[in-house]
Amino acid sequence: MTSNEIRQKFLKFFADRGHKIIPSASLVPENDPSVLFNTAGMQPLVPYLLGQKHPMGTRLADVQKCVRTGDIDEVGDNRHCTFFEMLGNWSLGDYFKEEAIKWSFEFLTSEEEGLGLDINRIYVTVFEGNNDAPRDIEAAEIWKKYIPENRIFFMPAKNNWWSAGESGPCGPDTEIFYDSNEVLIGDINHNEFVKADDEGRIIEVWNNVFMQYEKKDGQVVGKLAKHNVDTGLGFERIVMVKQNGKTVFDTDLFEGLILKIRELSKIKDEKIERIIADHIRTSIFMIGDGVIPGNTGRGYILRRLLRRAVRFSDKIKIEGNSFSFLIDIIIDKYKDAYIELEKNKEIIKNEIKKEADKFHLTLANGLKEFEKGVDPFDLYQSFGFPIELTEEIAKEKGIHINRQDFDNKLKEHQDLSRTSSAGMFKGGLAGHSEQIVKLHTAHHLLLAGLQAIVSPNIKQRGSNITEERLRMDFMCDHKLTDEENQKVEKWVNDRIKENLNVIRREMPLAEAEKLGAQMEFGAKYPDIVSVYFVEDKEGNILSKEFCGGPHVENTGQLGHFKIQKEEASSAGVRRIKAILE
Ligand code: SER
């Protein structure tokens, strides 16, 4: 079955069940300037999931274009892409769990109307329950009609609760996994299942979210007036499963493209071929939706992808102008499903060529400067080297780049709000002397310490850092005892003594939330966020917070941490002032 057939089959299956087919929205969200790209099928439908009437009715199905660049370093493995399509069926206050589960199962397994996949390789997870919502016995009972009970696993909110952000529709979900490699056949227990998932040996293909709740400022505040269903079936993944590919690149979506890249290049490198294929495909879709390369926001993400593609194609010695052939192949593959590509073909080719030429011109000079040890910020300013690219080149050459210094300089030169729209610095520190940067990292450790010692439920409510001290407001139902204060202080000092690395990663908001990264209560975040991690020597995450930085690179740089005062701030909110000596 070809990928085009799978798309059509999905839409027909749901059209036959009373769904109206709606076109994919643009990758660029229409009414939400704070978000760079649609990262999930549900994003364009949020107003309707919250209760607004949709002109096409209460049952919809679509194929939505999505972009997520937070995983960019993982592109080239078996399943990560920066652009992907999500097949979705939607109930806006219409059907609920019974039909949603039944239809997912039927579409996957029916020979005639669906994909005819093997029932014995399907595994599902359902929500185990918490304070926000009960254990989803109902979903599990429905699943039992279709698959044996020992292939249904209850999972916590971390896995089986879906929301797009801090505020909006949300709910428990049931995720459907397929064991394409038959690694699990037979009786497996919960732990074996989790392990197979973690190791990517089985693959999540479809998520059914029962959107019945509403979140405001990070808290579930109650039920929506109507229950909804939001489903997302990962297109590249399901094509891979259906076509028995080992990776998403072994599908008809990519095969012709990869072969062409191989033909045009002089060096064979499978991972680089995949990266180029992925990045060119994403760039084509972005330009097709009106994005052009630039230094901020969406344009910056596009520029970064294109420049990365150019650099990798140089590595495997693809001739200068060959992207044009690749663009033809991609547009040909997608032109029926996305007419905007054919329509904008010349613009797409032109923009990509312009950017590749521009980059080639500067690349040689920039690399020379780089070898001379020039400052990454100058490379960025004078040669248009995205810092991520400089970091990649530096890593290959074993050179250390001071990211903090770059971030500081960039902030001095750019208007903060523009860079935050680029998703690079959310809520960064306004002033950032060395001492402030240190106190900032201590602030993260303090929150982690409070959660480790006093209660895992502690949430930050506010913060303020000056040259002299940090101040943190946090929600807590009691005055800390002297013993708690001392233990928290010791916890932070122990982490300082352990010399732990402070690592920054950029990722889509939804992924950061799934990871459970700490957010400040009530704060708003962009589509692509940066998260700072502190890990212990065993690699366990001690602290993960949404943050613009800057931070020190290692906790060993902080000195001695001391809590000066713990007092009430307002009802249910405590305040700590602390210093570094
Ligand atoms: N919103 C859910 C997801 O993106 C299902 O579509 O996974």
XYZ file of C-alpha atoms in Angstrom, residues 198 308 323 327 471 501:
6
model
C 12.049 3.160 25.853
C 22.592 22.290 8.154
C 19.069 20.484 -4.335
C 13.071 19.474 -4.563
C 14.542 35.236 46.132
C 27.049 19.713 34.428
